[in-house]
Coordinates of C-alpha atoms and ligand atoms in Angstrom, one line a residue:
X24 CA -42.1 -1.5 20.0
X25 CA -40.2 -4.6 19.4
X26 CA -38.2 -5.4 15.8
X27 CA -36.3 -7.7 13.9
X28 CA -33.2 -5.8 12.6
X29 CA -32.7 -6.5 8.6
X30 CA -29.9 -5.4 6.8
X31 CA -30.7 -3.3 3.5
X32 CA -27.8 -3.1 0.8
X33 CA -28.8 0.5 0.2
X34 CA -26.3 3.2 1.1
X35 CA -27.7 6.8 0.8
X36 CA -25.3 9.1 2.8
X37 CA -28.0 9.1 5.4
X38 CA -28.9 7.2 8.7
X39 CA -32.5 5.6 7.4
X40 CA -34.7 3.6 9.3
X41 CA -37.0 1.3 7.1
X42 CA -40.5 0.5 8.6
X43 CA -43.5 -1.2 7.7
X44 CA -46.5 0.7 7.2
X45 CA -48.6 -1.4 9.2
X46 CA -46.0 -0.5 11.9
X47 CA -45.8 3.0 11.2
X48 CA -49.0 3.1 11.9
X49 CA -49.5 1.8 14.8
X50 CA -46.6 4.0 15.9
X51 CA -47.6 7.2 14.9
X52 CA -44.9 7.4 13.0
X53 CA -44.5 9.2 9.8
X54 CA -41.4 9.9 6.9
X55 CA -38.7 11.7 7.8
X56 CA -39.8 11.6 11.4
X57 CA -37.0 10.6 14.1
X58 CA -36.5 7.2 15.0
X59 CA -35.1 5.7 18.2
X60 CA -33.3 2.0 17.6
X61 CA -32.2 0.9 21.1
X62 CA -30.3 -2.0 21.7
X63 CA -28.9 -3.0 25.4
X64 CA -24.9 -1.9 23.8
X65 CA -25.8 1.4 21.9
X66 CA -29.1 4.0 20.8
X67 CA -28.8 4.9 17.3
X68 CA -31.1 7.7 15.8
X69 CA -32.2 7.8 12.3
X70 CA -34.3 9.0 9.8
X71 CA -37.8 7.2 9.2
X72 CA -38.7 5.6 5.8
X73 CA -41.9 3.8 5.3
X74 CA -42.0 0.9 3.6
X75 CA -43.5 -2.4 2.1
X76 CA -39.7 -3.8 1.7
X77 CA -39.7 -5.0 5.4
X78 CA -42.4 -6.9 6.9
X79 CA -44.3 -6.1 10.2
X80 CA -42.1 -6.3 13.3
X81 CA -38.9 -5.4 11.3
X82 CA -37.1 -2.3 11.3
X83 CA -34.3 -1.8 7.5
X84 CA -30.9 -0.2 8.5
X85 CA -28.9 1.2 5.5
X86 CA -25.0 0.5 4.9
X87 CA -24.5 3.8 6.4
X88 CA -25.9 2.6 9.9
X89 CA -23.9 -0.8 9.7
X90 CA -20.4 1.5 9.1
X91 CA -20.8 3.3 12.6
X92 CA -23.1 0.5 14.4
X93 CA -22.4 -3.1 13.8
X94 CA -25.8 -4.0 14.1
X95 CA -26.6 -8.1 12.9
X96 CA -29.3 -9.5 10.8
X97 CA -31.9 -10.7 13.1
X98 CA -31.3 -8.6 16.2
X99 CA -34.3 -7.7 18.2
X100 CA -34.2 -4.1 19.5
X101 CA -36.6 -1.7 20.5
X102 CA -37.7 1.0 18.3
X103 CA -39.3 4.5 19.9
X104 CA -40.3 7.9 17.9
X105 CA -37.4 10.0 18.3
X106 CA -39.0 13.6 18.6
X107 CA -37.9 16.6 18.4
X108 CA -34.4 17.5 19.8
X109 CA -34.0 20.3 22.0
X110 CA -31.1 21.0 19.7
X111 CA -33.8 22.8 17.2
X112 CA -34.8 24.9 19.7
X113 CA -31.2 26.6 19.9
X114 CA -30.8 26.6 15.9
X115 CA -33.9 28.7 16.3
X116 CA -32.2 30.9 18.9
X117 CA -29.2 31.4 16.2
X118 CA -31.5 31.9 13.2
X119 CA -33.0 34.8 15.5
X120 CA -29.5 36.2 15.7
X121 CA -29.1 35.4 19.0
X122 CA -26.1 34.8 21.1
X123 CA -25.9 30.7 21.7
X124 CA -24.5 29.2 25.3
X125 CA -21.4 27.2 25.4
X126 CA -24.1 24.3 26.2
X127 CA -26.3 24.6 23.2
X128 CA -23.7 25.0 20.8
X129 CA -22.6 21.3 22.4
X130 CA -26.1 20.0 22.3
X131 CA -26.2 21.4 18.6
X132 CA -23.0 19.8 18.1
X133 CA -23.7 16.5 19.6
X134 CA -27.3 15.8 18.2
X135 CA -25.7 16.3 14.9
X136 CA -23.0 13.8 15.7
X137 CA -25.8 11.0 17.1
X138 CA -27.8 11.8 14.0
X139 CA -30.7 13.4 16.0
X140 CA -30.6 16.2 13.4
X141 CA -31.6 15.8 9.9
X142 CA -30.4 17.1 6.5
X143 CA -32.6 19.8 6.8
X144 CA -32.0 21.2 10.5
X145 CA -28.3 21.1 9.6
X146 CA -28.5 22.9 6.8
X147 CA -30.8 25.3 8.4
X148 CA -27.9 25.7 11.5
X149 CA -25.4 26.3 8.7
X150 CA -27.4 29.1 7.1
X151 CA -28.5 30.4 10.4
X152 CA -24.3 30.9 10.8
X153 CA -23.9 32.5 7.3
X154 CA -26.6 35.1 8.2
X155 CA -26.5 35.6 11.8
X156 CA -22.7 34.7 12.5
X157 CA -21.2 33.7 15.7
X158 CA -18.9 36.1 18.1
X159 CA -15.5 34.7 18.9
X160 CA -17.0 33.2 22.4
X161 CA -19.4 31.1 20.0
X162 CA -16.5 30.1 17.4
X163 CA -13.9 28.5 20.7
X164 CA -17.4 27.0 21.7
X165 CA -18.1 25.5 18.5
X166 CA -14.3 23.8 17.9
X167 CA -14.1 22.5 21.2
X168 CA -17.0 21.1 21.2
X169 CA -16.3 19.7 17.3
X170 CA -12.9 18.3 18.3
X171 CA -14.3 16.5 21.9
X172 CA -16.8 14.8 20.1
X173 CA -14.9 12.8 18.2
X174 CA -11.1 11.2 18.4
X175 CA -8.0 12.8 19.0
X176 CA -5.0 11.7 17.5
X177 CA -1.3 11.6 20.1
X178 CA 1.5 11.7 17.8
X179 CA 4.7 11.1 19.2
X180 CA 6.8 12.5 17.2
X181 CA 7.4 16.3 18.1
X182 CA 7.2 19.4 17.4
X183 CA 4.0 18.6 15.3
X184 CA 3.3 21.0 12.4
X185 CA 0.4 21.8 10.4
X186 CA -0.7 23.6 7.0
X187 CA -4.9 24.4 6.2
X188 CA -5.9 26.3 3.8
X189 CA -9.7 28.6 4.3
X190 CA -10.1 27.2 0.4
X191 CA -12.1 28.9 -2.3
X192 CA -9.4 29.4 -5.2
X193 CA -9.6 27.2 -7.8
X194 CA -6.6 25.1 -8.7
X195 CA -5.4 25.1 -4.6
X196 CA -3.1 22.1 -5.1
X197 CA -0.4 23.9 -3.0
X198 CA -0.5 21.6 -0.1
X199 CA 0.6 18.6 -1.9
X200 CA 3.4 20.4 -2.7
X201 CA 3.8 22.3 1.1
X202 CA 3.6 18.8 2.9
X203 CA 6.6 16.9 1.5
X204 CA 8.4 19.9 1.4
X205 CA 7.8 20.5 5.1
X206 CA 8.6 16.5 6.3
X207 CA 11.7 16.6 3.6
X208 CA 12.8 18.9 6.4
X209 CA 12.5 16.6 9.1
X210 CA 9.4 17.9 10.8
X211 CA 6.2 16.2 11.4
X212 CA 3.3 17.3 9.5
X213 CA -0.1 15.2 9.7
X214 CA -1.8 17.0 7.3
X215 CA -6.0 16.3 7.3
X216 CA -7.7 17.8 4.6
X217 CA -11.7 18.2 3.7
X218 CA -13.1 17.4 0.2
X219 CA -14.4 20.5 -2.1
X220 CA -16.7 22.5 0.1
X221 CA -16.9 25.8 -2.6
X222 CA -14.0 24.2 -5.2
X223 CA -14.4 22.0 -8.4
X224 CA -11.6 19.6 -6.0
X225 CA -10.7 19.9 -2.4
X226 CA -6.9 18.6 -1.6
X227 CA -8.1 15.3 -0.2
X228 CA -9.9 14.9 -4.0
X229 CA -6.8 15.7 -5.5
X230 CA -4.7 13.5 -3.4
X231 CA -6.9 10.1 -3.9
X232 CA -6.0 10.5 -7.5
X233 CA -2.8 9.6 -6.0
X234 CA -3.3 7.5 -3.2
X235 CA -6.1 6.5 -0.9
X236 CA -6.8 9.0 1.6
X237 CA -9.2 7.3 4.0
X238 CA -7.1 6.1 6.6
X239 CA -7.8 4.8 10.4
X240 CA -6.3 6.9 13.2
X241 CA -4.2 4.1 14.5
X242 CA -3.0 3.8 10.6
X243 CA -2.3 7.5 10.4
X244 CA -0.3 7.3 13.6
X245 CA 1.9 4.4 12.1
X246 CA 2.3 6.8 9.1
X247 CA 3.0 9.8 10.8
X248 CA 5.4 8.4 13.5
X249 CA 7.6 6.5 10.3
X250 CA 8.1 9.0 7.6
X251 CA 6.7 12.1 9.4
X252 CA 3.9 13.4 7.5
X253 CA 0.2 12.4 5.3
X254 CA -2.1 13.7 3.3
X255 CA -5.3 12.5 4.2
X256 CA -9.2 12.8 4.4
X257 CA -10.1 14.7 8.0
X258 CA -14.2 13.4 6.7
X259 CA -13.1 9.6 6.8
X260 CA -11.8 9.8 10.6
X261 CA -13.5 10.3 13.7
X262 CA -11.8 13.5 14.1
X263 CA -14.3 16.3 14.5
X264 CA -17.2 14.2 13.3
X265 CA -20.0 16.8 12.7
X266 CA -17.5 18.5 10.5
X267 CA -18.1 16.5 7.5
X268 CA -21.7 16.6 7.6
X269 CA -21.8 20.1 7.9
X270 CA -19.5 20.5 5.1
X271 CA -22.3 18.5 3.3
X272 CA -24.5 21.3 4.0
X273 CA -22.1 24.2 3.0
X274 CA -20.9 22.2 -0.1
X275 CA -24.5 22.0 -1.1
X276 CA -25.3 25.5 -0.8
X277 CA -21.9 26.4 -1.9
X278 CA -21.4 28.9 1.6
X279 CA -18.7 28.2 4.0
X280 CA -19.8 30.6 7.0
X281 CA -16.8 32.4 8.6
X282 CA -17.5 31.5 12.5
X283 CA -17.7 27.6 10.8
X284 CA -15.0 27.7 9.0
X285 CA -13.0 28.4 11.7
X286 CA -14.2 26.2 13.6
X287 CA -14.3 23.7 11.0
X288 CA -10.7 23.9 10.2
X289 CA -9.4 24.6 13.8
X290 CA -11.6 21.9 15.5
X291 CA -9.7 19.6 12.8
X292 CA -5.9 20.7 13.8
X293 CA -6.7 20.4 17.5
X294 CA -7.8 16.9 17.1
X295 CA -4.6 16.3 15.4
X296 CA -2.5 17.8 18.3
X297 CA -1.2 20.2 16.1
X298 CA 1.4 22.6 17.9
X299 CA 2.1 24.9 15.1
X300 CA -0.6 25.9 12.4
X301 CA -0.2 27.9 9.4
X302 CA -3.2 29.2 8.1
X303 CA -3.4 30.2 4.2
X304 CA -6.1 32.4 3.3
X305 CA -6.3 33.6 -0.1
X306 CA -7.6 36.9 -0.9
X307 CA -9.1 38.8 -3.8
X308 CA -11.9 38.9 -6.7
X309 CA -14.2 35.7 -6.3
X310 CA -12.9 34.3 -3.2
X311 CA -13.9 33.3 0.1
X312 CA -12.5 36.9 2.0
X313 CA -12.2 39.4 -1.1
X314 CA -10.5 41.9 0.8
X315 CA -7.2 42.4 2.3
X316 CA -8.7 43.8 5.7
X317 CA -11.4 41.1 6.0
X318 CA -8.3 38.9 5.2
X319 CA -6.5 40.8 8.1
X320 CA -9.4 40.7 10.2
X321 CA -9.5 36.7 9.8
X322 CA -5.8 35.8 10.7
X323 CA -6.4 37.1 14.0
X324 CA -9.6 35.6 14.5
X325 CA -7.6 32.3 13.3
X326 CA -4.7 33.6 15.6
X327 CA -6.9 34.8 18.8
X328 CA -8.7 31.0 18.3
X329 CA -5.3 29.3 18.7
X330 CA -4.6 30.8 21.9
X331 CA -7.9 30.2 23.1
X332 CA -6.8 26.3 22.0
X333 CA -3.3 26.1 23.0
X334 CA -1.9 26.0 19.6
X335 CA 0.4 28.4 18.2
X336 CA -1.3 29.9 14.7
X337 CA 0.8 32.1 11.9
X338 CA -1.5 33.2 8.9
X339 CA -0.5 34.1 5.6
X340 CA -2.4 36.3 3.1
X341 CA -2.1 34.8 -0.2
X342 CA -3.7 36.2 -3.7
X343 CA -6.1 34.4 -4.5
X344 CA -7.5 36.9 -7.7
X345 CA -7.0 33.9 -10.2
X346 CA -6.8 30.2 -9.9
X347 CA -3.3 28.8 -8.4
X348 CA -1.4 26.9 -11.8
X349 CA -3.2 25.9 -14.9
X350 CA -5.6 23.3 -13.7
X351 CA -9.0 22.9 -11.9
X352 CA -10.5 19.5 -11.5
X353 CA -8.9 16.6 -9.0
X354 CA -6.7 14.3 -11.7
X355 CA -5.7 17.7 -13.4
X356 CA -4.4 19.2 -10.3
X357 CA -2.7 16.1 -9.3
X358 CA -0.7 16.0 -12.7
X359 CA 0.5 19.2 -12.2
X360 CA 0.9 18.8 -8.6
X361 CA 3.0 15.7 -9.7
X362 CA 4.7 17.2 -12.5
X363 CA 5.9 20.0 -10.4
X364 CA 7.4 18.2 -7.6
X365 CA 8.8 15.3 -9.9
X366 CA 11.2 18.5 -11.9
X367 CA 11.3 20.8 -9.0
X368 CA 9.6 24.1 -11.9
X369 CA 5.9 24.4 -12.0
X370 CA 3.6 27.5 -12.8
X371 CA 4.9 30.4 -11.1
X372 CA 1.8 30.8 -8.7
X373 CA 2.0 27.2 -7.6
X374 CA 5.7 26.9 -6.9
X375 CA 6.2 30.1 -5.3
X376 CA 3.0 29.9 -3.1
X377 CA 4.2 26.5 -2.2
X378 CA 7.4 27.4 -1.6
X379 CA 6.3 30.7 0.8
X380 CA 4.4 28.6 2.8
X381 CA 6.5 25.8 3.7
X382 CA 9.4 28.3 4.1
X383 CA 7.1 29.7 7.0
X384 CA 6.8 26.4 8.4
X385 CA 10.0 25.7 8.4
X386 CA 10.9 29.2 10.1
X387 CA 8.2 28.1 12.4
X388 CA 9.9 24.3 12.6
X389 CA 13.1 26.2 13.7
X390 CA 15.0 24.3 10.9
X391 CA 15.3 27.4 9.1
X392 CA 16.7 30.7 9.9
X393 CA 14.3 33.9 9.9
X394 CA 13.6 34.9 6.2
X395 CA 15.4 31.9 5.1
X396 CA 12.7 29.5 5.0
X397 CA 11.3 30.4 1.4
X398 CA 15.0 29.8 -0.3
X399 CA 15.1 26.2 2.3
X400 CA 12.2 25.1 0.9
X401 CA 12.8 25.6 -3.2
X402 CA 16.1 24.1 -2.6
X403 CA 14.2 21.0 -1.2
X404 CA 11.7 20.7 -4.0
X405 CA 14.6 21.8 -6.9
X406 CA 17.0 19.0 -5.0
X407 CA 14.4 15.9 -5.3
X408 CA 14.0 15.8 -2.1
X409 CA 10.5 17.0 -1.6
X410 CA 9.7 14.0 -4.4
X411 CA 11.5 11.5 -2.3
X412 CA 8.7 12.7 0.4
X413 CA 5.8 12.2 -2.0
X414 CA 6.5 9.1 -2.4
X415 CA 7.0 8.0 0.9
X416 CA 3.2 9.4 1.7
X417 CA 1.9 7.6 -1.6
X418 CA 3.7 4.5 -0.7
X419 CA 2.1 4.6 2.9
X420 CA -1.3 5.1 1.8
X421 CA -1.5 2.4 -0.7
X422 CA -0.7 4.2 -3.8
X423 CA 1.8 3.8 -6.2
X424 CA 5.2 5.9 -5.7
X425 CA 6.3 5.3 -9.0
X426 CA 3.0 6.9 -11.0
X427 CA 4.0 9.5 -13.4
X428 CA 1.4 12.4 -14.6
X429 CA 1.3 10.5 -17.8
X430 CA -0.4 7.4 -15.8
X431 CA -3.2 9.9 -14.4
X432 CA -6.2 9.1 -16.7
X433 CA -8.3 12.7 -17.4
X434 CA -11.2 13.1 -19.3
X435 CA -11.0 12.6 -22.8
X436 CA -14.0 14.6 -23.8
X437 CA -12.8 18.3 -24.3
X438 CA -13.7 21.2 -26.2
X439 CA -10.9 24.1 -26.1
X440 CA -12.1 28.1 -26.2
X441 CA -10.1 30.3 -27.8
X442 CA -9.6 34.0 -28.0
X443 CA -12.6 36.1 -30.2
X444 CA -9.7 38.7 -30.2
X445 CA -6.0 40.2 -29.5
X446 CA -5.2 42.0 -26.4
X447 CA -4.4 41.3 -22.6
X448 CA -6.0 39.0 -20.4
X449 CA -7.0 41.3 -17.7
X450 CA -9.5 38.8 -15.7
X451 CA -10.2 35.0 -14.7
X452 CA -13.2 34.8 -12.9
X453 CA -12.5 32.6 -10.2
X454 CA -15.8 31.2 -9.4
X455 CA -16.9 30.8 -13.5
X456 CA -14.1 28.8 -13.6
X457 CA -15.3 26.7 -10.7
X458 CA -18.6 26.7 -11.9
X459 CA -18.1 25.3 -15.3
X460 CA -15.4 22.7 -13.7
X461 CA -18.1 21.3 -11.1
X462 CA -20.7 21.7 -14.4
X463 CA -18.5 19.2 -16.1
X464 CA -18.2 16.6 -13.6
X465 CA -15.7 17.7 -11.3
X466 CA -15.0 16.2 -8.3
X467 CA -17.0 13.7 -8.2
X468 CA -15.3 12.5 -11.7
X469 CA -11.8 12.7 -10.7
X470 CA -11.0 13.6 -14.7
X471 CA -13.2 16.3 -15.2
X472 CA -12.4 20.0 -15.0
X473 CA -10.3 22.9 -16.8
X474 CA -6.9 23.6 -18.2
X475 CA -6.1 27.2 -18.8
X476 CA -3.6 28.0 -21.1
X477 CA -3.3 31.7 -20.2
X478 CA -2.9 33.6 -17.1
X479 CA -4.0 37.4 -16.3
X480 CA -1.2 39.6 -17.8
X481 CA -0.4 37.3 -21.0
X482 CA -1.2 39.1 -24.6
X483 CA -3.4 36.6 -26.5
X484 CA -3.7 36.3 -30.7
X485 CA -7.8 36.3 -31.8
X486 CA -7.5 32.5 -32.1
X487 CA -5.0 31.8 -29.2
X488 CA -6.5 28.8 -26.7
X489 CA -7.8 30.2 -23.8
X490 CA -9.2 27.2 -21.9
X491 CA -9.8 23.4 -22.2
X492 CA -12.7 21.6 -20.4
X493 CA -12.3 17.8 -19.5
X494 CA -14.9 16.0 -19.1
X495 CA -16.1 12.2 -18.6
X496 CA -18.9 12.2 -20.8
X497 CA -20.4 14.1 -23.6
X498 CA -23.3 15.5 -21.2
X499 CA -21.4 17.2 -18.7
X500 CA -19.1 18.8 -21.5
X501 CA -22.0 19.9 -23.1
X502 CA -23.6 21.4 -19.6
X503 CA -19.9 22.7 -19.0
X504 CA -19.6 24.3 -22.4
X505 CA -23.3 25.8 -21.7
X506 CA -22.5 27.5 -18.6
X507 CA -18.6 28.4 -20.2
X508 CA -20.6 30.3 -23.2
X509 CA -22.8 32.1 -20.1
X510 CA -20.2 32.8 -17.6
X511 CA -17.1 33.9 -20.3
X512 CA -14.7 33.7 -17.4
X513 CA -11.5 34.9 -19.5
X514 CA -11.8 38.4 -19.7
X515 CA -9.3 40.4 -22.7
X516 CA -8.7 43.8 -23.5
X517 CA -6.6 45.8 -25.5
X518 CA -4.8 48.8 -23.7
X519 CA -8.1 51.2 -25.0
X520 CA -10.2 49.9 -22.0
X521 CA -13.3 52.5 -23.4
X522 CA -13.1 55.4 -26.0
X523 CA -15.4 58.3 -24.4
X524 CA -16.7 61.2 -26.8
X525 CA -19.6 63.7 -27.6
X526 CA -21.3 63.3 -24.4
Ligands
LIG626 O1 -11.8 25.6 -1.7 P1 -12.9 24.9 -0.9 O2 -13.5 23.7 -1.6 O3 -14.0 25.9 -0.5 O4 -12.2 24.5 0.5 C1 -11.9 23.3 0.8 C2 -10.4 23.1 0.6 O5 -9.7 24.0 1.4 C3 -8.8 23.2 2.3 O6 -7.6 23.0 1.6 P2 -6.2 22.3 2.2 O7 -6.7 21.0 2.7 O8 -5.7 23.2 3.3 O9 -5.3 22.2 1.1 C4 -9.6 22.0 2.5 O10 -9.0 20.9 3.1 C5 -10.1 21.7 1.1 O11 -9.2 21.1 0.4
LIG627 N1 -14.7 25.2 6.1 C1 -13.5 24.7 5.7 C2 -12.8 25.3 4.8 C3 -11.5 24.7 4.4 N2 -11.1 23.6 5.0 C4 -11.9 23.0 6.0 O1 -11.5 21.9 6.5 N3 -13.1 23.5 6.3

């Protein structure tokens, strides 16, 4: 059928496809079904919406359709039902627990590129991983197939060095620090990061507090190739395209399936050309791999997947048993992100975590001598140097090198917990904290989240502050102070963990 293309100032995060009712009827078309829009230069597939606001013989395309097709107001094209993608049939296979071919994981993977899969049978794919998993065949399948679908970048600037974190522990700012450190060195580091898939901020969150992070490749190339490193958004490039929407999905459901997320983060690096990856992955209570031989048994999936891809891979087991510095939420982190690398000290966890991992980079690099790298790299952060960095990548991206933690705006709504009695803080329940961060607005609102003032091992006074949530508005402290007064997430005891008698 014939139609008028209209343009709809509507963006939804979805490929839609308005259509009349008169014409969905004569179509045999119905919501949600798949849509066909074919035009001599390009097919485009989207999601059906029936509606009065176009007339007969015109087809609405929302803002997301114009980003990736430059379709104009008035163009004819043809418009066919879209059926049902084969695709389904093998996310069906995986939700059976079955074994998927190296040419349905690509016809998964590529219908979810063109948009032939919606919300729903992603979502489903993503859970059918979670349950079923995917054997290490299925997980080289997967990346490959990720990365080749969408742009690689060719940097020419080598050896070419990268840092990615498996996420999950609150307050993960590390790699703002890692990244400057690393380039202060004189190696190239093109660091891509995702936004919060399981987190109240993901580093690419964090960083836009700072500076833009939605770059073009060609722009992340001039970056890269003049001061050597960046800290951008992997979701705004055409790197690995169905990664973003399935981290919609997993962000959703709060899941991060282990076969994905090594895809997800590998698929990523490869696109980059990334020669030398180190892979954090935090272990312990509330994380993503709570113990140390599932941590084990990860690093040389991550490793085995490198050589599979060409790249060398170094992991390092991190702890991950409490949140990484003081703050959760994306304008908190980047304070004391900012803070830390403008004076070269920082919260213990943060500096020395940062500091471990670029030292293995730079061991990695070869600008640093075997067990040397560690000391390299808190020199460069103590000296300035690593600063210096930063504000090369701000200045690159648009931001501001001069901004100060003071200039970060947070949110000025806050209600502060404090201790209902003395002892030792013996817990921090990782995903409470998350949970009442993302309850109070975080990431979306850049301000939102939680500063803790204690750490496990400190000795708290009944009456000591234990916490403060930020928040944007009175309604999400209140939610956040609702689910804080549920969840408890600072646990204290005295050195009497339980007085047993007269059983
Ligand atoms: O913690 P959650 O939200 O599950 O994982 C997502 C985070 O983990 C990775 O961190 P990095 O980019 O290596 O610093 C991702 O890029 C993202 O920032
Ligand atoms: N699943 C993922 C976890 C962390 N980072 C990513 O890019 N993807």
């Amino acid at each position: 059928m014939k139609a008028k293309v209209r343009i709809l100032d509507i963006e939804t995060g979805r490929f839609l496809v308005f259509i009349s009712e008169e014409d969905a009827k004569n179509a045999k078309l119905h919501p949600e079904d798949l849509i066909k829009v074919e035009t001599a230069k390009r097919t485009i597939y989207g999601d059906v919406v029936i509606s009065n606001m176009v007339k007969p013989g015109e087809i609405g395309v929302t803002k997301d359709i114009l980003r990736a097709y430059s379709f104009s107001d008035g163009e004819l094209v043809n418009i066919v039902p879209g059926g049902t993608p084969e695709s389904v049939r093998y996310i069906k296979k995986k939700m059976n627990g079955q074994k998927l071919k190296k040419v349905e994981i690509e016809a998964i993977i590529k219908d979810i590129v063109d948009r032939k899969l919606r919300d729903v049978e992603i979502s489903s794919f993503v859970t059918s991983l979670e349950i079923n998993g995917l054997d290490m065949d299925e997980i080289a399948w997967l990346t490959t197939a990720m990365a080749e679908t969408g742009d690689m970048l060719d940097i020419d600037r080598k050896p070419i060095m990268d840092v990615h974190s498996i996420g999950g522990v609150p307050g993960n700012k590390t790699n703002i620090l890692v990244v400057p450190i690393v380039a202060a060195a004189g190696l190239t580091i093109p660091k891509t990061s995702s936004r919060a898939i399981t987190s109240a901020a993901g580093t690419a969150d964090v960083v836009e507090v700072l500076a833009p992070v939605t770059h073009s490749l060609d722009e992340i190339k001039r970056i890269v190739e003049k001061i050597g490193a960046c800290l951008v958004w992997g979701g705004a490039l055409n790197l690995a395209p169905a990664d973003d929407l399935t981290i919609k999905a997993e962000r959703t459901l709060s899941i991060d399936p282990r076969g994905l997320m090594l895809a997800s983060i590998m698929s990523k690096k490869y696109a980059m050309g990334s020669q030398y990856v180190l892979i954090d992955i935090p272990t312990g209570e509330g994380v993503k791999v709570e113990k140390i031989e599932d941590a084990r048994s990860l690093a040389k999936d991550f490793i085995e997947l490198g050589k599979r891809l060409g790249q060398y891979v170094e992991t390092a087991i991190t702890y991950g048993g409490q949140p990484i510095g003081h703050t959760i939420g994306p304008a908190l982190e980047a304070k004391e992100a900012l803070e830390t690398i403008i004076t070269g000290k920082g919260p213990g966890s943060l500096v020395e975590k940062a500091t471990g991992l670029a030292g293995i980079l730079l061991e990695m690099g070869g600008v640093a001598p075997a067990g040397m790298g560690k000391k390299i790299a808190r020199e460069i952060l103590e000296s300035g140097k690593a600063y210096e960095k930063l504000k090369e990548i701000i200045a690159e991206q648009g931001g501001d090198p001069n901004v100060k933690p003071g200039d970060i705006p947070i949110g000025d709504k806050t209600y502060t917990f404090v201790a209902q009695t003395s002892g030792y803080i013996t817990r921090i329940d990782n995903r409470a904290i998350t949970t009442i961060a993302r309850a109070a607005g975080a990431p979306e609102d850049k301000g939102s989240g939680v500063i803790l003032h204690v750490k496990v091992g400190e000795k708290v006074k009944e009456g000591d502050p234990l916490f403060t949530i930020h928040a944007e508005s009175e309604t999400r402290l209140d939610q956040a102070i609702i689910q804080a007064r549920r969840m408890e997430p600072i646990r204290i005891e005295g050195m009497v963990l339980q007085r047993i008698g007269n059983l």
